[in-house]
Coordinates of C-alpha atoms and ligand atoms in Angstrom, one line a residue:
X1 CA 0.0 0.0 0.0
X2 CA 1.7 3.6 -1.0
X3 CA 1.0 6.8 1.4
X4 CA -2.0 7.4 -1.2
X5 CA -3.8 4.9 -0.4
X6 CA -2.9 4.9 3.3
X7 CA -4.5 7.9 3.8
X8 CA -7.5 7.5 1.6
X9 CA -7.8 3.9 3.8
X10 CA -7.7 6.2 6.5
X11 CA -10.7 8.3 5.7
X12 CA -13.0 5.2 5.3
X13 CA -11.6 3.0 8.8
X14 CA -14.0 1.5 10.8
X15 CA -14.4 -0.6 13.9
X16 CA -16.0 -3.8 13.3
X17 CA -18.8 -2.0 15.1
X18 CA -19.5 0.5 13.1
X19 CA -21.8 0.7 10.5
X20 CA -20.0 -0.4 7.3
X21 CA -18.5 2.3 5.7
X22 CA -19.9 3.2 1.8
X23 CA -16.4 3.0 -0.7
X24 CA -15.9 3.9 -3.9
X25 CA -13.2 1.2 -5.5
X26 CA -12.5 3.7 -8.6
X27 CA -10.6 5.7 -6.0
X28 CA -7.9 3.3 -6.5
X29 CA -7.4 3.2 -10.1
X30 CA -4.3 4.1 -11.1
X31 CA -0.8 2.0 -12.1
X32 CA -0.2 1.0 -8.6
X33 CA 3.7 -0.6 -8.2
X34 CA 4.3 -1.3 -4.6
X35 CA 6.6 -4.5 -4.2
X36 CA 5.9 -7.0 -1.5
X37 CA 8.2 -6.7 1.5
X38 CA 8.3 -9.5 4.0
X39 CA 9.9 -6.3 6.4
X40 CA 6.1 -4.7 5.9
X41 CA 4.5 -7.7 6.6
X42 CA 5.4 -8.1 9.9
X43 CA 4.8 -4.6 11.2
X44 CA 1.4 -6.4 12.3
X45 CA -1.2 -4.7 14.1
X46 CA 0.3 -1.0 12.8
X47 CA -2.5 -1.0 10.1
X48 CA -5.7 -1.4 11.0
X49 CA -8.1 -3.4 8.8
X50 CA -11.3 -2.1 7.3
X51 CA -14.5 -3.9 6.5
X52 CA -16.3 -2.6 3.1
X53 CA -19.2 -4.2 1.3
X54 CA -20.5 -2.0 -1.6
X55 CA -18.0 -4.1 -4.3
X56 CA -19.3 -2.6 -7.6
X57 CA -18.3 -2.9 -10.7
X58 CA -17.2 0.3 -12.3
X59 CA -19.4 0.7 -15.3
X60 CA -16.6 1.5 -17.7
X61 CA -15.6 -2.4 -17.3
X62 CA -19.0 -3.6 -17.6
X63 CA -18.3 -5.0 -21.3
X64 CA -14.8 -5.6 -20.7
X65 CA -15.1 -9.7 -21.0
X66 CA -17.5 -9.2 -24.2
X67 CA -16.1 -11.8 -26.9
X68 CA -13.7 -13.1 -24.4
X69 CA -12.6 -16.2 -22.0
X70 CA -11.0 -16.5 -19.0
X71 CA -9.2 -19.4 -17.5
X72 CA -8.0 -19.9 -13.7
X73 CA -5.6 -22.7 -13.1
X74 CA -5.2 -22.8 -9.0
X75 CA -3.2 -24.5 -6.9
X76 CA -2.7 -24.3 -2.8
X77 CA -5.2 -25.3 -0.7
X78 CA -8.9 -24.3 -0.5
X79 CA -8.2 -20.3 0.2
X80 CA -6.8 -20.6 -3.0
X81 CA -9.6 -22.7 -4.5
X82 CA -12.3 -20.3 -3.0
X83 CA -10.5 -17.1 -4.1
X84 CA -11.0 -18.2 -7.7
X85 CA -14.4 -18.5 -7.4
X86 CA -14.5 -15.2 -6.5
X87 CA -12.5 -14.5 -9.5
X88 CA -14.7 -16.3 -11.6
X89 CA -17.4 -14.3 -10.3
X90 CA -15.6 -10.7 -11.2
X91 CA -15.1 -12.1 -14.7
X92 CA -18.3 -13.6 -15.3
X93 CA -20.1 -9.4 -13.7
X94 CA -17.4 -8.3 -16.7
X95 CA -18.7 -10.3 -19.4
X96 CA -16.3 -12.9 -19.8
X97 CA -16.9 -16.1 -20.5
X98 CA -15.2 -19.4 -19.1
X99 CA -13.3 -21.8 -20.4
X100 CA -11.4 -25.2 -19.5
X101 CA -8.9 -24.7 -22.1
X102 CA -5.8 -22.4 -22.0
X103 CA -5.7 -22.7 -25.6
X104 CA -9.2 -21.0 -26.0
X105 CA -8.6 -18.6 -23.3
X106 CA -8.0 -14.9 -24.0
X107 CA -7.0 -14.4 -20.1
X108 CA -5.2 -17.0 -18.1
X109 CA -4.7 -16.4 -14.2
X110 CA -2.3 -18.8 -12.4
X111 CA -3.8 -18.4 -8.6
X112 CA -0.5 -19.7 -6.9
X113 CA 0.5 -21.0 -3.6
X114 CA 3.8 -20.4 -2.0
X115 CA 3.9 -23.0 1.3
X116 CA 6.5 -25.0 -0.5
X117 CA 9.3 -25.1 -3.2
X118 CA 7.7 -27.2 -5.4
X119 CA 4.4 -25.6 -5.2
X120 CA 6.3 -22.6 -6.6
X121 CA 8.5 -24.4 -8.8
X122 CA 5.2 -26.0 -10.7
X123 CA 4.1 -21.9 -11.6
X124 CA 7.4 -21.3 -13.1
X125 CA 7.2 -24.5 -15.0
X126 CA 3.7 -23.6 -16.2
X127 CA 4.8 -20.0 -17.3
X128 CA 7.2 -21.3 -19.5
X129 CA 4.4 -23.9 -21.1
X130 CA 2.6 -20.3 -21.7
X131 CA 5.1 -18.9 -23.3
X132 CA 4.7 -20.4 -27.1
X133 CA 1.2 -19.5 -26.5
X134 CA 2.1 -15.9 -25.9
X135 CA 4.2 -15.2 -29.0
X136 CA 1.2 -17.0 -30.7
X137 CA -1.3 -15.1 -29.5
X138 CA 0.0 -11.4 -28.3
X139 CA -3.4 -10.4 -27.2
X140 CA -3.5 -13.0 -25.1
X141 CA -3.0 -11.9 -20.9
X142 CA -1.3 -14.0 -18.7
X143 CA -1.5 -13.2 -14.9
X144 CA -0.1 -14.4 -11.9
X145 CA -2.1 -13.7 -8.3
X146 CA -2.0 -15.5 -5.3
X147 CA 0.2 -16.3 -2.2
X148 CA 3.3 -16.1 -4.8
X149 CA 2.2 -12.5 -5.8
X150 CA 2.7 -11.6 -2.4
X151 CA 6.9 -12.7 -2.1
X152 CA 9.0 -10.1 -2.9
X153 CA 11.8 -11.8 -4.8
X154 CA 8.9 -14.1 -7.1
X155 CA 7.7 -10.7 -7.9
X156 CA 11.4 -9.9 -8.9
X157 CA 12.0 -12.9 -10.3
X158 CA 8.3 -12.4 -12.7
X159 CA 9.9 -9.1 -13.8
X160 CA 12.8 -9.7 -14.4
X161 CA 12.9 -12.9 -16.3
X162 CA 9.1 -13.8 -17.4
X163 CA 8.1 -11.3 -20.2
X164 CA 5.6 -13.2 -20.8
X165 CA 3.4 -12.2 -17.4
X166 CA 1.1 -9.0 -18.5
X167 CA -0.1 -9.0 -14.8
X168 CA 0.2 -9.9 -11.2
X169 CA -1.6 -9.1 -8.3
X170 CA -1.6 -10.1 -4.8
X171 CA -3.7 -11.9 -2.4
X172 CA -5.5 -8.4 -0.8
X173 CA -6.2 -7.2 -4.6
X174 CA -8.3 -9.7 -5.8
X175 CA -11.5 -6.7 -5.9
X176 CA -9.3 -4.9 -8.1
X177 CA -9.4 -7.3 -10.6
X178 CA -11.1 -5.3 -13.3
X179 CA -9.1 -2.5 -13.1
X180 CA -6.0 -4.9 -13.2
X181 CA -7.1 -6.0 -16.3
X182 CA -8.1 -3.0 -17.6
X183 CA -4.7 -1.5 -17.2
X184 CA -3.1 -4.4 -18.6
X185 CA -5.6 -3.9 -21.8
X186 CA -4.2 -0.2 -22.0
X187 CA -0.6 -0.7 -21.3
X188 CA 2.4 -2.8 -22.8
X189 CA 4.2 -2.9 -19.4
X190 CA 3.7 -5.6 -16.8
X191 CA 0.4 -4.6 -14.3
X192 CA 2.0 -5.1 -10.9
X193 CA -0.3 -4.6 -8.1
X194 CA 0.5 -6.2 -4.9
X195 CA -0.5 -4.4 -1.7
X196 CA 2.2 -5.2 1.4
X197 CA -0.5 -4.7 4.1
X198 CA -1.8 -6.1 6.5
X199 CA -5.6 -6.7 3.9
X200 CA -9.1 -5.8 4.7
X201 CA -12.6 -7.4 5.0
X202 CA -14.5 -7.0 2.5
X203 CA -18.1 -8.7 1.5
X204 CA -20.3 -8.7 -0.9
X205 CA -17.9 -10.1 -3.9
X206 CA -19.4 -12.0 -6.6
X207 CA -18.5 -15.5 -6.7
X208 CA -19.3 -18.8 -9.4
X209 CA -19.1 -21.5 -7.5
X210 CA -16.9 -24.6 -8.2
X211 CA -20.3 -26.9 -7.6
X212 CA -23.6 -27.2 -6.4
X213 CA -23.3 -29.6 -3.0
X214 CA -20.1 -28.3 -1.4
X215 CA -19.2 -24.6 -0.8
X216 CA -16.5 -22.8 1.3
X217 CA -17.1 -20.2 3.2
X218 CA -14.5 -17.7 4.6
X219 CA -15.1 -17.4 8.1
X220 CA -11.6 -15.5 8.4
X221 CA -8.3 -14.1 6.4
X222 CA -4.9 -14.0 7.2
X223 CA -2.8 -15.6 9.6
X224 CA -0.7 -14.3 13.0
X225 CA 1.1 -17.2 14.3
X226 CA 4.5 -16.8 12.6
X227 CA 5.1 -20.4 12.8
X228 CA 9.1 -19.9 12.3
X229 CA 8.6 -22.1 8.8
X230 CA 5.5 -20.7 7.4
X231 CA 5.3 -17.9 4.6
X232 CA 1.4 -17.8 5.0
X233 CA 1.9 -14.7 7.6
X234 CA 3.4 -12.8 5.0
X235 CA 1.0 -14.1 2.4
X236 CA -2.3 -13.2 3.6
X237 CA -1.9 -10.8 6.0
X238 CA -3.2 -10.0 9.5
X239 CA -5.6 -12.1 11.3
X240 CA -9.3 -10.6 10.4
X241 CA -12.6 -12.0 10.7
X242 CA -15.7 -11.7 8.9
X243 CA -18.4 -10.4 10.8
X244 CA -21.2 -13.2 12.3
X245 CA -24.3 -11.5 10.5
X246 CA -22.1 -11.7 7.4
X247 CA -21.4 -15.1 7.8
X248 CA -24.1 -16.4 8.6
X249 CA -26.1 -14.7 6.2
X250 CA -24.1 -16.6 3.6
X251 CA -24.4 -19.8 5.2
X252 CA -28.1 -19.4 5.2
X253 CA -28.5 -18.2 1.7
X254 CA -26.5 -21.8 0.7
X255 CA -28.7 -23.7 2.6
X256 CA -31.7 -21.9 0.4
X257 CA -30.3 -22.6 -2.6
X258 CA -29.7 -26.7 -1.9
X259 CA -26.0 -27.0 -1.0
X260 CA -25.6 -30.1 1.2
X261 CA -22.0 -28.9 3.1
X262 CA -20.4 -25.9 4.1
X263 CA -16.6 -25.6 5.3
X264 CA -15.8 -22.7 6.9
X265 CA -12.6 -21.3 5.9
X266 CA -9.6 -19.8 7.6
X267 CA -5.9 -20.6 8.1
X268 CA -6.2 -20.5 11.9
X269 CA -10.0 -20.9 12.3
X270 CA -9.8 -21.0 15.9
X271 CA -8.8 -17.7 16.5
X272 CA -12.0 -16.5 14.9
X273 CA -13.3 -13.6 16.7
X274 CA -10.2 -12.8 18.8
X275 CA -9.7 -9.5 16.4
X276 CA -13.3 -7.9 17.2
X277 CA -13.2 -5.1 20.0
X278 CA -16.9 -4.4 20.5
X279 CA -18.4 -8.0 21.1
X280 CA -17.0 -11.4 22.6
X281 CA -17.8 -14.4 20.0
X282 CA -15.9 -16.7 19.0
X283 CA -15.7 -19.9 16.6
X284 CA -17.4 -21.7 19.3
X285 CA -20.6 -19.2 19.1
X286 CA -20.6 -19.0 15.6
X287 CA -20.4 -23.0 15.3
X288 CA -23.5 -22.7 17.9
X289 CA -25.3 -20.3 16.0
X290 CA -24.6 -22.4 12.5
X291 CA -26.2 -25.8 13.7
X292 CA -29.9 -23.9 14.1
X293 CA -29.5 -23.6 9.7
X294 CA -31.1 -26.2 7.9
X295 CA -27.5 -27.4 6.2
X296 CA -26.6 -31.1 6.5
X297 CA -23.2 -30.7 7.3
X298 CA -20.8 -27.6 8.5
X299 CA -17.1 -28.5 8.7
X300 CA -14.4 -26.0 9.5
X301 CA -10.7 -26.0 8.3
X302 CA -7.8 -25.5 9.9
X303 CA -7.6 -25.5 13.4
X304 CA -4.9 -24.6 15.5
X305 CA -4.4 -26.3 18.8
X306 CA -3.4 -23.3 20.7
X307 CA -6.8 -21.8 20.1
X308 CA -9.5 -24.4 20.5
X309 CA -11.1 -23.5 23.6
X310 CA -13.6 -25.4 26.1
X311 CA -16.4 -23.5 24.5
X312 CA -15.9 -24.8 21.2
X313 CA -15.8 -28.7 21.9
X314 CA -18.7 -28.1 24.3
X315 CA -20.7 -27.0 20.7
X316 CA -19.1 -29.3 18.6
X317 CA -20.2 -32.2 21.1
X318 CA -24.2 -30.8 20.4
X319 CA -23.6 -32.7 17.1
X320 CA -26.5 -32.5 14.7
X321 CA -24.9 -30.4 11.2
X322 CA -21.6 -30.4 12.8
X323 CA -19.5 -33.2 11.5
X324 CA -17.7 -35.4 13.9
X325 CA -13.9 -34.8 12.2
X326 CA -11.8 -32.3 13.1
X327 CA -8.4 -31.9 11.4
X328 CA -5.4 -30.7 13.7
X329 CA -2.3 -30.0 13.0
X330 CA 0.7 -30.9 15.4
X331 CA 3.5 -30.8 12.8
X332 CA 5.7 -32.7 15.8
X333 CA 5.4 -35.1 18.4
X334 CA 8.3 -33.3 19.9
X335 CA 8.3 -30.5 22.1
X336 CA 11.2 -29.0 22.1
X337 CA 10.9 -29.2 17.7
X338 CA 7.5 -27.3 18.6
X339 CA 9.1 -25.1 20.2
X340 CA 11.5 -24.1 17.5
X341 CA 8.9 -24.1 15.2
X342 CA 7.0 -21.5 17.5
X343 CA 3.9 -23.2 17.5
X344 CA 3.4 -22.5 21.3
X345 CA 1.7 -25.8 22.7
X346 CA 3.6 -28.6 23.9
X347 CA 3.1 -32.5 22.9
X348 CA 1.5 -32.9 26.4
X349 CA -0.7 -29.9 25.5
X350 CA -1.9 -31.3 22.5
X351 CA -2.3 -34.7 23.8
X352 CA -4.4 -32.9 26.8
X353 CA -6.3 -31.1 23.9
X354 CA -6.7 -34.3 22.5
X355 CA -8.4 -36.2 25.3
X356 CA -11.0 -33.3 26.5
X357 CA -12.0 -33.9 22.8
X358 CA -12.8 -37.3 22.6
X359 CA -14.0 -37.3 26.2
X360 CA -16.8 -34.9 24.6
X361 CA -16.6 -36.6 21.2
X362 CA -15.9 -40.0 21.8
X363 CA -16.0 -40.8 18.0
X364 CA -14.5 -38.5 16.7
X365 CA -11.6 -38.6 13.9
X366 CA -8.8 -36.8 13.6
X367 CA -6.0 -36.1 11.0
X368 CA -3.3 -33.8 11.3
X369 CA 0.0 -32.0 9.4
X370 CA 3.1 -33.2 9.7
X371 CA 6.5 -31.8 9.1
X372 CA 9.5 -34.1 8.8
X373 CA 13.3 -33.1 7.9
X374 CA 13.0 -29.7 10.2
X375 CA 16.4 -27.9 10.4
X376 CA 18.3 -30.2 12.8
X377 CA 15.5 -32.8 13.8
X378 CA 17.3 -35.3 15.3
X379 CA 16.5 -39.0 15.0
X380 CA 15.0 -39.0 18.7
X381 CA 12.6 -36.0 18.4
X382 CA 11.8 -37.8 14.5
X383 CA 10.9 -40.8 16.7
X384 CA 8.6 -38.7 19.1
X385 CA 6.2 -37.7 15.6
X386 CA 5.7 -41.4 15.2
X387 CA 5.3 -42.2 19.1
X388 CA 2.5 -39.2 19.1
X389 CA 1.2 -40.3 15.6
X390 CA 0.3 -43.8 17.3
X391 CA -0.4 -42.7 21.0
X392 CA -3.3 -40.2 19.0
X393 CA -4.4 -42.8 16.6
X394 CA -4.6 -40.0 13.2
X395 CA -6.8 -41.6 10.8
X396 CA -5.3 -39.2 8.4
X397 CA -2.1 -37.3 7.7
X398 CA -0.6 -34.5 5.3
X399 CA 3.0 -34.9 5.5
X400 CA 5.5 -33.3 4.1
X401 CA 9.4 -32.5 4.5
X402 CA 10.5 -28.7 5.2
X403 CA 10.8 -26.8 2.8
X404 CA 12.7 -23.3 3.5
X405 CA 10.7 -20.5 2.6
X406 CA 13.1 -17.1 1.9
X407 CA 11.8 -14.8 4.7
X408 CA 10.9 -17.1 7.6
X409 CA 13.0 -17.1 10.3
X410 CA 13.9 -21.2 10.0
X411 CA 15.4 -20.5 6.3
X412 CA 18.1 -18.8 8.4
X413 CA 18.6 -21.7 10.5
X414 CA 21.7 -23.3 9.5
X415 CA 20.2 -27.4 8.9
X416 CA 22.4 -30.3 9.5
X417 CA 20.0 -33.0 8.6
X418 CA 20.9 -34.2 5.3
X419 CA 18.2 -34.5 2.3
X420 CA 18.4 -38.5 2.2
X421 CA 17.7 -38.6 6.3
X422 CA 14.9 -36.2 5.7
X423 CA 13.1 -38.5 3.1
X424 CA 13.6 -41.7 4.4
X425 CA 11.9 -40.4 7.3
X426 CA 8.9 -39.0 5.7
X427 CA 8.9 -42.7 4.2
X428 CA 8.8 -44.3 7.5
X429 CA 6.3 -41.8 8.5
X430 CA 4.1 -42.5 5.5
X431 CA 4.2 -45.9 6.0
X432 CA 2.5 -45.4 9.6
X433 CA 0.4 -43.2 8.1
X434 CA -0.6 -45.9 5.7
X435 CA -1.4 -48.1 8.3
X436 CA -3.7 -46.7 10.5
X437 CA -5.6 -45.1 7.5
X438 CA -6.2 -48.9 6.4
X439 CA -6.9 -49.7 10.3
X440 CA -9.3 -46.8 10.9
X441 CA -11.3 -48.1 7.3
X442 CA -11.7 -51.6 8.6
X443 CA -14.0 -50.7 11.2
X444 CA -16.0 -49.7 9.0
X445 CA -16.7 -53.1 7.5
X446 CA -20.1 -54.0 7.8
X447 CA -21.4 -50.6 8.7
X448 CA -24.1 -48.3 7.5
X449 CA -22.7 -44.9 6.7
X450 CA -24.4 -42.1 5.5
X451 CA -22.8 -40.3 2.0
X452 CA -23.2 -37.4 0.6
X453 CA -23.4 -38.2 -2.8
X454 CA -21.2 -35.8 -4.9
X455 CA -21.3 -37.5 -8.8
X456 CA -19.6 -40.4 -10.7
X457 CA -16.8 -42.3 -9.4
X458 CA -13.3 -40.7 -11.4
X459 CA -12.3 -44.4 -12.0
X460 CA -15.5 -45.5 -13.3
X461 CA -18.9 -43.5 -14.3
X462 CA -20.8 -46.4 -13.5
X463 CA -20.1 -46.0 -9.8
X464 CA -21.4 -43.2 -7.8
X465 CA -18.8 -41.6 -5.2
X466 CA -19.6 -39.2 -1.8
X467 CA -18.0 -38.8 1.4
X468 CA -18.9 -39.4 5.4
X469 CA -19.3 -37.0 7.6
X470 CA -15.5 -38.2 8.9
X471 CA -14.7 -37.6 5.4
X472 CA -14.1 -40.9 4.0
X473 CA -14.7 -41.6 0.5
X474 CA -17.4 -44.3 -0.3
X475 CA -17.7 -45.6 -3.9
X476 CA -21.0 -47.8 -4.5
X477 CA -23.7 -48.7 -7.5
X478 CA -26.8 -46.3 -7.8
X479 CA -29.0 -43.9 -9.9
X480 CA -27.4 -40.7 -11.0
X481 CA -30.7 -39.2 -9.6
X482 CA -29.4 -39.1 -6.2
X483 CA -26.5 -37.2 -6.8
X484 CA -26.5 -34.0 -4.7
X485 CA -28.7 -36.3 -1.8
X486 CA -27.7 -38.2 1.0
X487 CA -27.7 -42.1 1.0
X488 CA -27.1 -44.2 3.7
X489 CA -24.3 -47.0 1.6
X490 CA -23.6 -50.8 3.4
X491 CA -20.0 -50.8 3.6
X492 CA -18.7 -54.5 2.0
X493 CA -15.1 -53.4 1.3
X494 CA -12.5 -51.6 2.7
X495 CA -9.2 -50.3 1.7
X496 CA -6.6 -47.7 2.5
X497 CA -8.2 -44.4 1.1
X498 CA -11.8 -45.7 0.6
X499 CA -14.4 -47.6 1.5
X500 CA -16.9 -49.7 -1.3
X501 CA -20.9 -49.9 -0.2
X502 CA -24.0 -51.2 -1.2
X503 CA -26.9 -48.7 -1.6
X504 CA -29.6 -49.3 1.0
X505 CA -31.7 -45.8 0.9
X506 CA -31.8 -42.0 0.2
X507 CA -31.7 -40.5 3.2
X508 CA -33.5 -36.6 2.9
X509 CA -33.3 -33.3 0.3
X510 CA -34.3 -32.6 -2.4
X511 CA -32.3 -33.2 -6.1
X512 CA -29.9 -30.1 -6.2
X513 CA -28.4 -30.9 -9.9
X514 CA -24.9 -32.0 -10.9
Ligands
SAH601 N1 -2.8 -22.9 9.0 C1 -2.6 -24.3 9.0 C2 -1.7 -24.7 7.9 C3 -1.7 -24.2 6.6 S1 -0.3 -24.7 5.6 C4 -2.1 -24.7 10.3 O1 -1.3 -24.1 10.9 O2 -2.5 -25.8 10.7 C5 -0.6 -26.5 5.5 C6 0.5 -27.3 6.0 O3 1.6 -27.1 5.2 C7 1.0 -27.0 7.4 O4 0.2 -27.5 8.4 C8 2.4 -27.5 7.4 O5 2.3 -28.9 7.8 C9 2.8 -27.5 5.9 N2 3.8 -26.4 5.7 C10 3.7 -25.1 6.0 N3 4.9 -24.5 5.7 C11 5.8 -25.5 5.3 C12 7.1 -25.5 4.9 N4 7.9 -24.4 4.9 N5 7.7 -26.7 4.6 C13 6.9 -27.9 4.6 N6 5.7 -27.9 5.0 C14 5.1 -26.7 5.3
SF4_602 FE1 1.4 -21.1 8.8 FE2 1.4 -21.5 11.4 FE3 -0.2 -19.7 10.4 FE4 -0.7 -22.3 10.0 S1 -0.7 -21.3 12.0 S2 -0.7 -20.7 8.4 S3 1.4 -23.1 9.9 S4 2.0 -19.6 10.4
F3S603 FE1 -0.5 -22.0 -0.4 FE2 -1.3 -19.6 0.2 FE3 -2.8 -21.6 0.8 S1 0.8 -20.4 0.4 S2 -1.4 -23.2 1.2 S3 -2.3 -21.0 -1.2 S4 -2.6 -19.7 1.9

């Protein structure tokens, strides 16, 4: 953000608690070049954030799509995923059109995600597919956004070797969108417009959602845990929450229109609330005030353990609409690694957290996050992970080895642990992992579940696939007619990753389309 815009921000700041300021977006048109610095983004809590929700688009963009198709290949995690449908909704108020080909596309967006080298390395790799396609087709526009946008020396990197990029913007700027592309229209230089701030609220954003069963709701943005290996701080700003009313509102409005399951969004979803000043609610209130919605199932994703309070597994024990999984992060079973990692619990907190869970829960499943290969993880605090991983019985587990992020404080940690000791240890890890996802599915053997039927098998389109409310995938034989419902499947086999079912009944609601 340049002074400019500080101070017109300025003008327009609210508390939560006021009533939501009217803004005029046009105000901000202009070639805006304000590089991402990681320095900026952790002056936290010098900005504060403002809430806006009179998103309109500027009617000398309103035929800027006419003739034209965009395309928005995303990768991350469902932030990411949700911030293209919002995307997809800007185009789609412009005129566009969309398309599943980049060959037919006259815009391509590349919504990128930064948590790991390879994530990042995939971008680069796709930019140079693009290029050809360029050269071919000069009116083509080729944009980066996302939580790479937001790294100073990517952006560097864009400009200085990647001609071929007309745009990118940051994770804050998505509402900017049309002016983005309007500038980049107008202008043979590169349209960079990444805001280092802290980001705002802001509501009412158009959005074309991915289906018709499943949506995601943001319930909050940002993140301010600094975990010493995470860029996500950096990358999406401040903690800030949506206001209830807001939320709700949209949760309501999906339930109107047929969808089955809502996930509530965040990075650190258990801090929701913690930013407002005028009222005391948090995730647990929300989650309270969510189960009175007519919705089948409300999960929420992800959860931090330092956060989840009393409150909230005293709701999520009420049942009904709220699902009966909760995935928690520990990254280590050891505590002095946690501790380096600054993710201020302990293994005996966790483990504590743990059992005041199931005590409320008692069949509840968890799945967690793992990190292996953390600078200087030594074989014994490697061997605490696995003693945790089988003393908490995960049904479930993202792992991955460390991958040093530029900025973050463990990049600078000087790492002993040589690549080869890393992997085999996320081996051994995955291997565990394996085997208590194939012991958790054989429990099911025999059982009645109930699955939400989401469409055709990817394997085979005669078999109809869905998930549990613990999330497990369920591939049986039925009509296509009861895709969208909810079907209670006999389970007959089970394997690692899935389970396979007969079809006993529908259970409830109505056909909402495929
Ligand atoms: N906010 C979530 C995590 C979001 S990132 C949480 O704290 O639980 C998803 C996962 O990516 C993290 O849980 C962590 O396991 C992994 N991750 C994040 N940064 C990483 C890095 N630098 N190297 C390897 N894995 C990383
Ligand atoms: Fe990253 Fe930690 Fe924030 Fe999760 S809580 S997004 S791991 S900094
Ligand atoms: Fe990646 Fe950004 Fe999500 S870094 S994991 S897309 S918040």
């Amino acid at each position: 953000m340049n002074e400019e815009q500080r101070l017109q921000s300025s003008q327009v700041k609210a508390s939560p608690s006021e009533k939501k300021p009217e803004k005029d977006y046009s105000q901000y048109f202009q070639s805006v070049y304000t590089p991402p610095s990681l320095k900026d983004a952790k002056k936290r809590g010098k900005e504060e954030v403002s809430y806006f929700d009179n998103f309109k688009i500027d009617p000398r963009f309103e035929n800027l799509g006419a003739g034209r198709k965009f395309y928005i290949r995303t990768y991350g995690c469902q932030m990411n995923e949700h911030d293209t449908e919002v995307m997809a909704g800007i185009f789609m108020e412009l005129g566009y059109d969309i398309t599943d080909s980049v060959n037919d596309a006259d815009v391509i967006l590349l919504n990128t995600c930064a948590i790991r080298e390879n994530a990042e390395n995939k971008v680069f790799g796709e930019l140079g597919h693009l290029k050809p396609l360029k050269l071919e087709k000069p009116d083509l526009l080729i944009g980066v956004c996302g939580c790479m946008s937001q790294e100073e020396s990517v952006v560097n990197k864009i400009l200085k070797t990647y001609d071929q990029v007309d745009m990118i913007f940051g994770t804050h700027n998505i509402h900017r969108l049309p002016e983005i592309l309007n500038e980049a229209y107008m202008s043979k230089e590169m349209v960079v417009d990444v805001w280092s701030k802290e980001g705002d609220v802001i509501e009412n954003l158009p959005k074309v959602r991915k289906g018709q069963i499943k949506a995601w709701v943001n319930i909050m943005y940002g993140c301010d845990k600094f975990c010493t290996y995470c860029i996500v701080p950096y990358t999406r700003g401040k903690e800030r929450s949506r206001r209830p009313e807001d939320i709700i509102q949209e949760v309501r409005h999906l339930a109107a229109q047929g969808y089955k399951e809502v996930t509530l969004l965040g990075q650190n979803v258990n801090a929701y609330g913690k930013d407002f000043d005028d009222i005391t609610y948090r995730l647990g209130d929300l989650m309270d005030d969510l189960r009175s919605i007519d919705l089948p199932r409300i999960r929420f994703t992800t959860s931090h353990p330092r956060d989840f309070d009393d409150h909230l597994i005293e709701v999520l024990a009420k049942g009904g609409n709220l699902v009966d999984h909760i995935h928690l992060p520990v990254q280590s079973g050891s505590t002095s690694m946690l501790k380096i990692m600054a993710r201020k619990y302990s293994r005996e907190h966790y483990i504590e957290l743990v059992r005041k869970i199931r005590e409320a829960i008692p069949n509840v499943s968890l799945t967690t996050d793992i990190i292996v290969g953390f600078p200087n993880e030594t074989d014994e605090q490697f061997e605490e992970t696995l003693s945790l991983y089988k003393e908490i019985g995960f049904e479930m587990a993202f792992t991955y080895i460390y991958s040093p992020r530029e900025g973050t404080p463990a990049a600078k940690m000087v790492d002993n642990v040589p690549m080869e000791v890393k992997k085999e240890r996320l081996q051994r890890l995955n291997a565990l992992v394996n085997e208590y996802a194939a012991e958790a599915m054989k429990a099911y053997d025999g059982k009645i579940v109930e699955v939400l039927v989401e469409g055709e098998s990817k394997k085979n389109p005669d078999v109809l696939s869905g998930y549990t409310a613990k999330n497990k995938l369920v591939n049986f034989v039925g009509p296509k007619s009861i895709i969208g419902k909810l079907a209670k499947v006999k389970i007959t086999t089970t394997k690692t990753w899935s389970l396979n079912g007969e079809l006993l009944e529908v259970v409830s609601g109505q056909e909402v389309g495929v």
